[in-house]
Short mmCIF file of C-alpha atoms and ligand atoms in Angstrom, two decimals:
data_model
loop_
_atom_site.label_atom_id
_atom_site.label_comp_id
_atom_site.label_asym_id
_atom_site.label_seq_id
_atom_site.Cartn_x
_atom_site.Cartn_y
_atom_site.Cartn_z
CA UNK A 1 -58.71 42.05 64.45
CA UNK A 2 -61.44 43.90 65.50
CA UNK A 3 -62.04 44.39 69.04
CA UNK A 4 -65.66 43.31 69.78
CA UNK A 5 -66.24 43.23 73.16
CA UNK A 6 -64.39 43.09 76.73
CA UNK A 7 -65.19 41.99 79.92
CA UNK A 8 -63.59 43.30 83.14
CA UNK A 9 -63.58 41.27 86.64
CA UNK A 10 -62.92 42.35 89.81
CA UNK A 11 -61.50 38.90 91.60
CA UNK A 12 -60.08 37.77 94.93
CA UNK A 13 -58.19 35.00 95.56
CA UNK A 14 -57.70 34.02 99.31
CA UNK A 15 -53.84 32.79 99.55
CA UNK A 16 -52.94 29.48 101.67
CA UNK A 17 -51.18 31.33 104.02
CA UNK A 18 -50.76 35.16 105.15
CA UNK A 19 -47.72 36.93 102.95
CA UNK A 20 -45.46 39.65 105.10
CA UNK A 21 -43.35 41.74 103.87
CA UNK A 22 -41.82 45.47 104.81
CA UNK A 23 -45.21 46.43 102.98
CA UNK A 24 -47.48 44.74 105.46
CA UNK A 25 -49.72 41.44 105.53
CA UNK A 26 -51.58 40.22 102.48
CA UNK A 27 -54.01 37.40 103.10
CA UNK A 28 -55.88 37.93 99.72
CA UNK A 29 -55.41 39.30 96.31
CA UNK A 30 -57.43 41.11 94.69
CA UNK A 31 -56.52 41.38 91.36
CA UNK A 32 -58.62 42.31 87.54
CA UNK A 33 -59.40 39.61 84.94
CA UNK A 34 -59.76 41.14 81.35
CA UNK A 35 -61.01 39.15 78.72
CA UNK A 36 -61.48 40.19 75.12
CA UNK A 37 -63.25 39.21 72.54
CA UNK A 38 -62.52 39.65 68.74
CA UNK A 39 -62.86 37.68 65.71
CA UNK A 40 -63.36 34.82 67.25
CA UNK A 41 -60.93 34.42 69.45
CA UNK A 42 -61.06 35.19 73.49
CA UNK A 43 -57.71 36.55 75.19
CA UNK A 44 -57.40 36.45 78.83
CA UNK A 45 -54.80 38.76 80.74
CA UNK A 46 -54.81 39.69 84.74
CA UNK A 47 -53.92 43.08 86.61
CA UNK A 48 -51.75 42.47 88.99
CA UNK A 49 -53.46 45.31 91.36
CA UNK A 50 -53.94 45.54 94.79
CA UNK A 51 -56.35 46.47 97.07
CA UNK A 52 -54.23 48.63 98.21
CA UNK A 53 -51.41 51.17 97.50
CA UNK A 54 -48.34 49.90 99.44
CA UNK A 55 -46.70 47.99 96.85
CA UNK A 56 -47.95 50.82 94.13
CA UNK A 57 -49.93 53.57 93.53
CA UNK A 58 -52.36 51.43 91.55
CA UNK A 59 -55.06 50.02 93.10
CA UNK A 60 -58.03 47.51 92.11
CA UNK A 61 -60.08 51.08 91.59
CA UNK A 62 -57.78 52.98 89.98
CA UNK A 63 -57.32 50.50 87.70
CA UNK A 64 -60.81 49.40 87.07
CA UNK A 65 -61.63 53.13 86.39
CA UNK A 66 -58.47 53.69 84.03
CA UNK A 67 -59.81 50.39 82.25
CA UNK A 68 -63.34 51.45 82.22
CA UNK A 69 -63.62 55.21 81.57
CA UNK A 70 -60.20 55.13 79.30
CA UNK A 71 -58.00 52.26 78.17
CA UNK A 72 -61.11 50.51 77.24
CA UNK A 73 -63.31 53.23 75.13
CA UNK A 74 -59.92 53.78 73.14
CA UNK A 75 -59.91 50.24 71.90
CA UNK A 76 -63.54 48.59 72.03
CA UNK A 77 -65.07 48.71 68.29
CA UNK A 78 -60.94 49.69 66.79
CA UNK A 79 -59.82 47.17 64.20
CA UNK A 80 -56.55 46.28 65.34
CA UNK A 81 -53.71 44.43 63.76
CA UNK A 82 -51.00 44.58 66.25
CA UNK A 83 -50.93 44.94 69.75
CA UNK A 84 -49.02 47.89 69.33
CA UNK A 85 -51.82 49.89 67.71
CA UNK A 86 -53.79 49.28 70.71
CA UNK A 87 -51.01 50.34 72.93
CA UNK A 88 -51.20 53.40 70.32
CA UNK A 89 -54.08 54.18 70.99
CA UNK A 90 -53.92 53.97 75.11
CA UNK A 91 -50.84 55.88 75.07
CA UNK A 92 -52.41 59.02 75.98
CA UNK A 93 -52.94 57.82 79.26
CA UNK A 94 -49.96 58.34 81.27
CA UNK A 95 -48.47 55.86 84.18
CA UNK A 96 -51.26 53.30 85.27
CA UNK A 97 -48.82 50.44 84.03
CA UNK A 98 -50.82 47.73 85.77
CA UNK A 99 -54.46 48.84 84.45
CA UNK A 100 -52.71 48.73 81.11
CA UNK A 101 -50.45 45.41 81.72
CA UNK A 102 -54.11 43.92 81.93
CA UNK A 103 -55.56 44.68 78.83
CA UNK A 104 -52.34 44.62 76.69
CA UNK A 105 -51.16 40.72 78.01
CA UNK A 106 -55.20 39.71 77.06
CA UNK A 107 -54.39 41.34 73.84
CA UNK A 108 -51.19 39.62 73.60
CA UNK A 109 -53.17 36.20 73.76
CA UNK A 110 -55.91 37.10 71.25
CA UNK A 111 -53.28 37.70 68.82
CA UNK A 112 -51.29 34.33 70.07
CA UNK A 113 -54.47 31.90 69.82
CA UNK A 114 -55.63 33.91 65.97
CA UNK A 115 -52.18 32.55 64.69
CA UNK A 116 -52.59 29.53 66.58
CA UNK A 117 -49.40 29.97 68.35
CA UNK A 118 -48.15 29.37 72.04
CA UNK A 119 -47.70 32.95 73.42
CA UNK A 120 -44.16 31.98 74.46
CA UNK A 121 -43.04 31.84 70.85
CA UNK A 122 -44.71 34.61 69.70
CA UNK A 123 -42.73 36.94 72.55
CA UNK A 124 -39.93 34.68 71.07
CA UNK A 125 -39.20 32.37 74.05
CA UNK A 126 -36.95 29.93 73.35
CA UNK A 127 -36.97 27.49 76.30
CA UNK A 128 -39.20 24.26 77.13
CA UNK A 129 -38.60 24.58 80.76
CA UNK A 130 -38.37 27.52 82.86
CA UNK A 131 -35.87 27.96 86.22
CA UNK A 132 -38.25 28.61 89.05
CA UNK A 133 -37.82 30.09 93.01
CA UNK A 134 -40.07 30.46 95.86
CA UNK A 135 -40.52 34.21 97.31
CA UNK A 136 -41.23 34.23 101.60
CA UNK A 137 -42.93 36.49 103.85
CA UNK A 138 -40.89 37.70 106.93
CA UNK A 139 -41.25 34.69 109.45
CA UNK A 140 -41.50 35.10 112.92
CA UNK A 141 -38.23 34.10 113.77
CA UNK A 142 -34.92 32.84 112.12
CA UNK A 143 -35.54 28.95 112.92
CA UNK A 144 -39.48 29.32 111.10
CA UNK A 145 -37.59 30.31 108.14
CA UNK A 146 -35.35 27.53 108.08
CA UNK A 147 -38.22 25.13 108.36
CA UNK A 148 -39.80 27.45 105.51
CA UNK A 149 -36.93 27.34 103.71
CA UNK A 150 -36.19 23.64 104.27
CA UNK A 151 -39.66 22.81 102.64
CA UNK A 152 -39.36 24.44 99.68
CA UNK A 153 -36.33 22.75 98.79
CA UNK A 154 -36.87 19.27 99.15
CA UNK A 155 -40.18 20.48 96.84
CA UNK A 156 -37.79 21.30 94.37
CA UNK A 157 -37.38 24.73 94.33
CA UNK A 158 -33.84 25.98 93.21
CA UNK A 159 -33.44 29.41 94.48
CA UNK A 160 -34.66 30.98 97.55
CA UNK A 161 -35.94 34.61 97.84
CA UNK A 162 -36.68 35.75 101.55
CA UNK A 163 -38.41 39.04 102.50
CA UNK A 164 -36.83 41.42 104.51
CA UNK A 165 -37.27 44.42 106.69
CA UNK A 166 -35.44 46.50 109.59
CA UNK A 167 -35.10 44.20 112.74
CA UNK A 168 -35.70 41.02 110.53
CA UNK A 169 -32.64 41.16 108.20
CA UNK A 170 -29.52 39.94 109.14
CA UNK A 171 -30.16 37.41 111.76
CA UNK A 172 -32.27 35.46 109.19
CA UNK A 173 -30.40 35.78 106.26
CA UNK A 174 -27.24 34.29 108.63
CA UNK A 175 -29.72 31.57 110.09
CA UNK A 176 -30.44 29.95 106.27
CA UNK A 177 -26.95 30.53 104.84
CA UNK A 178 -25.60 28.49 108.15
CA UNK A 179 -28.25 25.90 107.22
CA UNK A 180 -27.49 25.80 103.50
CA UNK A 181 -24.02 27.31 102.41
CA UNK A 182 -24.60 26.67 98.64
CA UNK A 183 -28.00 27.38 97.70
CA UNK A 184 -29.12 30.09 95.04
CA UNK A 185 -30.21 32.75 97.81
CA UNK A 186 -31.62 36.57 97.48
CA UNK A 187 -33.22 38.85 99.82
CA UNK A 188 -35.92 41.68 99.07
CA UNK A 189 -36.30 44.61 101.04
CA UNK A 190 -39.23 46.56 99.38
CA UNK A 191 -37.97 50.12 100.17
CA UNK A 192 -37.55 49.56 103.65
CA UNK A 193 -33.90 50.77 103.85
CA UNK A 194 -32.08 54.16 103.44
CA UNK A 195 -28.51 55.07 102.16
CA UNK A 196 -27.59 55.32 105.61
CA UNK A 197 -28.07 51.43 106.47
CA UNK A 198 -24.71 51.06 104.01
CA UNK A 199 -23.79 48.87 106.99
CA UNK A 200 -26.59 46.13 106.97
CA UNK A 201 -25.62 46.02 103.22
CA UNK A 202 -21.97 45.64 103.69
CA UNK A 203 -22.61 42.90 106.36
CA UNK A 204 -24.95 41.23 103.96
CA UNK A 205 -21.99 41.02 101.32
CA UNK A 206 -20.17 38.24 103.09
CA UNK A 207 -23.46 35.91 102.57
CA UNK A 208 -22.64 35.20 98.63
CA UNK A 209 -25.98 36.03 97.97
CA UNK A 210 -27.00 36.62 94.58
CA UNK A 211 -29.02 39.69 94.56
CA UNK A 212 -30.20 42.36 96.96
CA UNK A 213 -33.78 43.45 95.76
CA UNK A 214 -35.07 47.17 95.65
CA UNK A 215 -33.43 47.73 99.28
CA UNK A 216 -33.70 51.73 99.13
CA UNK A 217 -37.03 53.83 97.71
CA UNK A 218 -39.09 52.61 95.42
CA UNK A 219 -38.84 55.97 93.46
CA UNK A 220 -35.28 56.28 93.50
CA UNK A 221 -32.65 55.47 90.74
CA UNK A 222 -29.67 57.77 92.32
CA UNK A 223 -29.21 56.58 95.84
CA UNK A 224 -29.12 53.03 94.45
CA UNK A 225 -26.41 53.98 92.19
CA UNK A 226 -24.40 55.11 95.40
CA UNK A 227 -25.31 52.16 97.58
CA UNK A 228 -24.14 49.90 94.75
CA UNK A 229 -21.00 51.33 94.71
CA UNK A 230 -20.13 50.66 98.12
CA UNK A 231 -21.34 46.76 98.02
CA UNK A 232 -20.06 43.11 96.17
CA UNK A 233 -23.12 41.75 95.90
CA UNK A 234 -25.79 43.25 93.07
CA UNK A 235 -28.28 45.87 93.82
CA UNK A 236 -31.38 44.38 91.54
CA UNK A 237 -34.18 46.57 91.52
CA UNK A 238 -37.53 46.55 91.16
CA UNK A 239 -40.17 48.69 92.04
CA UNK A 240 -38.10 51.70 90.52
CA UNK A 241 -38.74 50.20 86.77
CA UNK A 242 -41.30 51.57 84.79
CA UNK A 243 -39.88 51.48 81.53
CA UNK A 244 -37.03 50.80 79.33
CA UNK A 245 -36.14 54.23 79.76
CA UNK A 246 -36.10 53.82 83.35
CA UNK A 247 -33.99 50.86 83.23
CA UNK A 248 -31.75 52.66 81.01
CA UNK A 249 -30.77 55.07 83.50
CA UNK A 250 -30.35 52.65 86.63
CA UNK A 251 -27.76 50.77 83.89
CA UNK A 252 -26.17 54.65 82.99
CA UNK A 253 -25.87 55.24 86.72
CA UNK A 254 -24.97 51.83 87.66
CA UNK A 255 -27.52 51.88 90.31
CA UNK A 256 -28.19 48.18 90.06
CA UNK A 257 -26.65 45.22 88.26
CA UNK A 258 -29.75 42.69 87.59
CA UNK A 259 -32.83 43.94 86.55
CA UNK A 260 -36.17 42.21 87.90
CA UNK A 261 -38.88 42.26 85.33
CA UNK A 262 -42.99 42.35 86.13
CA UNK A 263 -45.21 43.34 83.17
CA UNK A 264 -47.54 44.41 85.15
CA UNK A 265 -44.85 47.10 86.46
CA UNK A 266 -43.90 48.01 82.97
CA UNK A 267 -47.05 48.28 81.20
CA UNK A 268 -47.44 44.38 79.73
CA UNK A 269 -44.92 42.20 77.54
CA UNK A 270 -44.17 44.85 75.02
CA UNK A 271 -42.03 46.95 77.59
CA UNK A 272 -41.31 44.13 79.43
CA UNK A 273 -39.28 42.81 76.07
CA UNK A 274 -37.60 45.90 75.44
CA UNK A 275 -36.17 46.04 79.43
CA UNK A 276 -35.13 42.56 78.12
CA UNK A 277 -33.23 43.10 75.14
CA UNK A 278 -31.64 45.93 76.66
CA UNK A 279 -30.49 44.31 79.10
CA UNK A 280 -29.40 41.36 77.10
CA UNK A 281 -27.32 43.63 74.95
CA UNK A 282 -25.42 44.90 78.25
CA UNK A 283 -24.93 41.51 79.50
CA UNK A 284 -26.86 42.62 82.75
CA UNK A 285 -29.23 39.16 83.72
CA UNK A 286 -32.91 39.78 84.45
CA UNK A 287 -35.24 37.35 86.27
CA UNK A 288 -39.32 37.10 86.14
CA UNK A 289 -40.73 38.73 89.50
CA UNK A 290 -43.95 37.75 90.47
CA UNK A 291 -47.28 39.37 91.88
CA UNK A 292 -48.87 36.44 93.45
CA UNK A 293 -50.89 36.37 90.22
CA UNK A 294 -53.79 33.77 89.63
CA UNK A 295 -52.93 31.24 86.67
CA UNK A 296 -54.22 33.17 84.01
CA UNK A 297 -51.30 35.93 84.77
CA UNK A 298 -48.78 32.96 85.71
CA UNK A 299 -48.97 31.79 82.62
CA UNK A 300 -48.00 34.56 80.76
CA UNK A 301 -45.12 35.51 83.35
CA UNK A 302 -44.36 31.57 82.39
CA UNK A 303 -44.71 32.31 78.86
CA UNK A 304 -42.12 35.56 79.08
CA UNK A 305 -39.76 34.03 81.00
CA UNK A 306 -38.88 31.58 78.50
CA UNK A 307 -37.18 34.26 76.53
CA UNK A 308 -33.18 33.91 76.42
CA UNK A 309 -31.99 36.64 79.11
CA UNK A 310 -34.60 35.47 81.80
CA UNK A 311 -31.03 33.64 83.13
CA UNK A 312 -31.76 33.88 86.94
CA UNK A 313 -34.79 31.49 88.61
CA UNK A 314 -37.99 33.70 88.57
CA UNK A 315 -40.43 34.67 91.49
CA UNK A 316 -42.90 32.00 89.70
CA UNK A 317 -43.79 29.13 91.77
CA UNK A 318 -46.30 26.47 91.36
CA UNK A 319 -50.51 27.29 91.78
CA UNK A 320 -50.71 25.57 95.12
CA UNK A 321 -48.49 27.87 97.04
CA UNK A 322 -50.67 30.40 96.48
CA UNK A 323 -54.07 29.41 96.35
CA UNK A 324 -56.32 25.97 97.62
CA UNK A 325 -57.58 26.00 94.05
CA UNK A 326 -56.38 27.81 90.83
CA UNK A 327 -58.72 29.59 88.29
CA UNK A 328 -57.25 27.52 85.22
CA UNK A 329 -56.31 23.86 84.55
CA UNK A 330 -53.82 22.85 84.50
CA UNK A 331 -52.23 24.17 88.20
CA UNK A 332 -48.52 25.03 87.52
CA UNK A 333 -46.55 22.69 89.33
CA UNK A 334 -42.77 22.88 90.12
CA UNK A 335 -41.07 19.84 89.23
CA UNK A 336 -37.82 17.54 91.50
CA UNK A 337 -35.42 19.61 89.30
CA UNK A 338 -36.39 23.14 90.47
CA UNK A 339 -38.28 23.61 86.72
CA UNK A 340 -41.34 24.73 85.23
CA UNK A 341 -43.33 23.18 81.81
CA UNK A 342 -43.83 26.34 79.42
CA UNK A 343 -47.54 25.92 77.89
CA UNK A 344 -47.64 24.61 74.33
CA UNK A 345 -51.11 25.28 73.43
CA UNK A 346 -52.47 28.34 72.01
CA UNK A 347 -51.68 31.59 73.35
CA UNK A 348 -51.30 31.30 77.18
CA UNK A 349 -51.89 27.29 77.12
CA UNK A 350 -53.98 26.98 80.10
CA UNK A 351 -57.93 26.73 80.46
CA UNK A 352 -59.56 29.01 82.00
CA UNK A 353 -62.57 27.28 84.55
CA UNK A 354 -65.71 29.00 83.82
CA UNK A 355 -67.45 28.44 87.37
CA UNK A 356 -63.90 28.73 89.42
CA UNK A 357 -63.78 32.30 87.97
CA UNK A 358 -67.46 32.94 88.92
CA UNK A 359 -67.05 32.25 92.49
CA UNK A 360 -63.98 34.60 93.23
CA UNK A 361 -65.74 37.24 91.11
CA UNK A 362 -66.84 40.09 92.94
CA UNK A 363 -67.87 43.30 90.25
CA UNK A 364 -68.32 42.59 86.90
CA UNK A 365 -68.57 44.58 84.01
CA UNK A 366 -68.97 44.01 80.14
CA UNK A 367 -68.28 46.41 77.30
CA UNK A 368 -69.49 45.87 74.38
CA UNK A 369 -69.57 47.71 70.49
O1 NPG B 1 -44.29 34.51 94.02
O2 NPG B 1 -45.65 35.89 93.05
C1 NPG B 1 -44.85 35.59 93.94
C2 NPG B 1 -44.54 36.61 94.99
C3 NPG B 1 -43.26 37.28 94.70
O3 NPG B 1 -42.32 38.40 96.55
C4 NPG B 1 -43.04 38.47 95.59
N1 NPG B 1 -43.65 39.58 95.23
O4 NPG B 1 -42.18 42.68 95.94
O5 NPG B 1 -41.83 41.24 94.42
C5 NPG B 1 -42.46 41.63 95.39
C6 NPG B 1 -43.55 40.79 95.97
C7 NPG B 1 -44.90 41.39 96.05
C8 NPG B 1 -45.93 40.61 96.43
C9 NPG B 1 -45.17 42.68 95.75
C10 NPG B 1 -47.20 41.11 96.53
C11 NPG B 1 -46.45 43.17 95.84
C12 NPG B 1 -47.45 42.39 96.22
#
């Protein structure tokens, strides 16, 4: 297909309720809708950005300026017939997996809707239904998170991910587990720890829970490999995943034993499937995380998680815990049985609201051949 024209926008999306992590507060998102035209067809993909650089180096500039001044000029006019030539012919640009992630997953549903295929069977999902959890902010003390907590699952939701950070660890992890021995239960730390806080880990190790998430630096593969040793419970990480190279050398080390999987981390699907069927040839699980995306990028994190080694309940939860209104119809919704519907239709399978999009636009820009 040939690549006719692309449009870039600079959203934000207010969130129902402030999100705190070791990282800080978030009270909006402010994230970058690509759409692309060719042949016909319109594909619609989201960078997961931030405003700012806590969570990554990325940011809603840097990416918009990656986008604009090179991912974009490589591809706009370029007859295309894979989405691998157009990764091709980005690949010069090195890092900037988010600003990429965004153009790549709207390529991703160009190609979907030209075949007239769902984009969850052209990654090669194989599910109907998805497994879904709920990620929360830090609370301000142990009983709000039971209440939190408490909510969630008589909404449905099968597995429970809380934040966590020095001084808000332990005492809240202990607080749900005495609350609810049996539930699916994680806890993310975002960096905030060091090798020398082996102890919090160990402590944590009599909880059953199912996965500690990215507790040491968010550059490191080594440490992890030596905290793992010394714990039970899996190291999973996160942040330090670029690439299926990367991943390859946190399995080599044994720094972790579940692998959390964001395309907008990696780069887009492409990478994202290749962390997946690596891992799915080691037997090591891997679970969907999420970026608090807007429906357009839910649906494709819906749309990968359907493939067969996504085994563990993603960070994917339904529109209306994140936003008062979504920017496609339908909202995702969780259902009684802790699932989620995988879209049907073309490409990603949801509609995206002309006028919904205008009004959390703030910078627009079109490219055009
Ligand atoms: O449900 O989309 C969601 C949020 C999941 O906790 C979540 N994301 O570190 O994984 C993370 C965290 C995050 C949120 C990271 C916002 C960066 C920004």
């Amino acid at each position: 297909m040939r690549i006719e024209r692309i449009e870039l926008r600079h959203v934000k999306l207010v969130l129902v309720a402030p999100f705190v992590t070791s990282m800080g507060v978030e009270t909006d998102e402010e994230h970058i809708i690509v759409r692309v035209d060719a042949d016909g067809v319109t594909g619609w993909g989201e960078s997961v950005v931030e405003g700012t650089p806590f969570y990554s180096y990325e940011t809603t500039e840097t990416a918009w300026h990656i986008l604009r001044d090179f991912l974009i000029p490589a591809v706009l006019g370029k007859e295309i017939s894979s989405v691998a030539d157009a990764i091709a012919l980005g690949a010069r640009v090195r890092g900037h997996m988010m600003a990429k992630a965004g153009l790549e997953s709207a390529l991703w549903d160009a190609f979907a809707k030209a075949q007239g295929v769902s984009l969850s069977r052209l990654l090669g999902g194989t599910r109907e239904r998805i497994d879904v959890g709920v990620s929360i902010g830090i609370q301000p003390s142990p009983a709000d998170l039971v209440k939190k907590v408490t909510g969630y699952l008589e909404e449905g939701y099968r597995r429970i991910k809380i934040k966590i950070a020095p001084g808000s660890d332990l005492e809240y992890v202990r607080a749900v587990r005495r609350e609810y021995p049996d539930i699916l239960f994680q806890v993310d730390a975002n960096s905030a720890y060091e090798l020398g806080d082996v102890e919090i880990f160990r402590a944590m190790d009599g909880y059953g829970l199912l996965l500690i998430e990215q507790p040491l630096s968010h550059d490191d593969i080594y440490d992890h490999s030596k905290l793992q040793r010394e714990l039970k419970t899996p190291i999973c990480l996160d942040e330090s995943i670029h690439s299926v190279a990367d991943a390859r050398a946190a399995l080599e080390l044994k720094s972790c034993r579940v692998i959390n999987i964001k395309p907008g981390r990696v780069g887009g699907f492409t990478e994202s499937r290749l962390i997946h069927d690596l891992c799915a040839s080691q037997h090591i699980p891997v679970w969907h995380g999420g970026m608090l995306e807007s429906g357009i990028g839910r649906a494709g994190n819906v749309a990968l998680a359907s493939l067969p080694n996504f085994t563990l309940p993603g960070d994917i939860s339904a529109s209306k815990r994140y936003y008062r209104q979504d920017i496609v119809e339908p909202a995702f919704e969780v259902a009684r049985d802790g699932t989620m519907a995988v879209p049907t239709g073309p490409g990603i399978g949801v509609q995206v609201v002309p006028e919904r999009l205008e009004k959390v636009t703030v910078r627009r820009q079109e490219f055009c051949v």
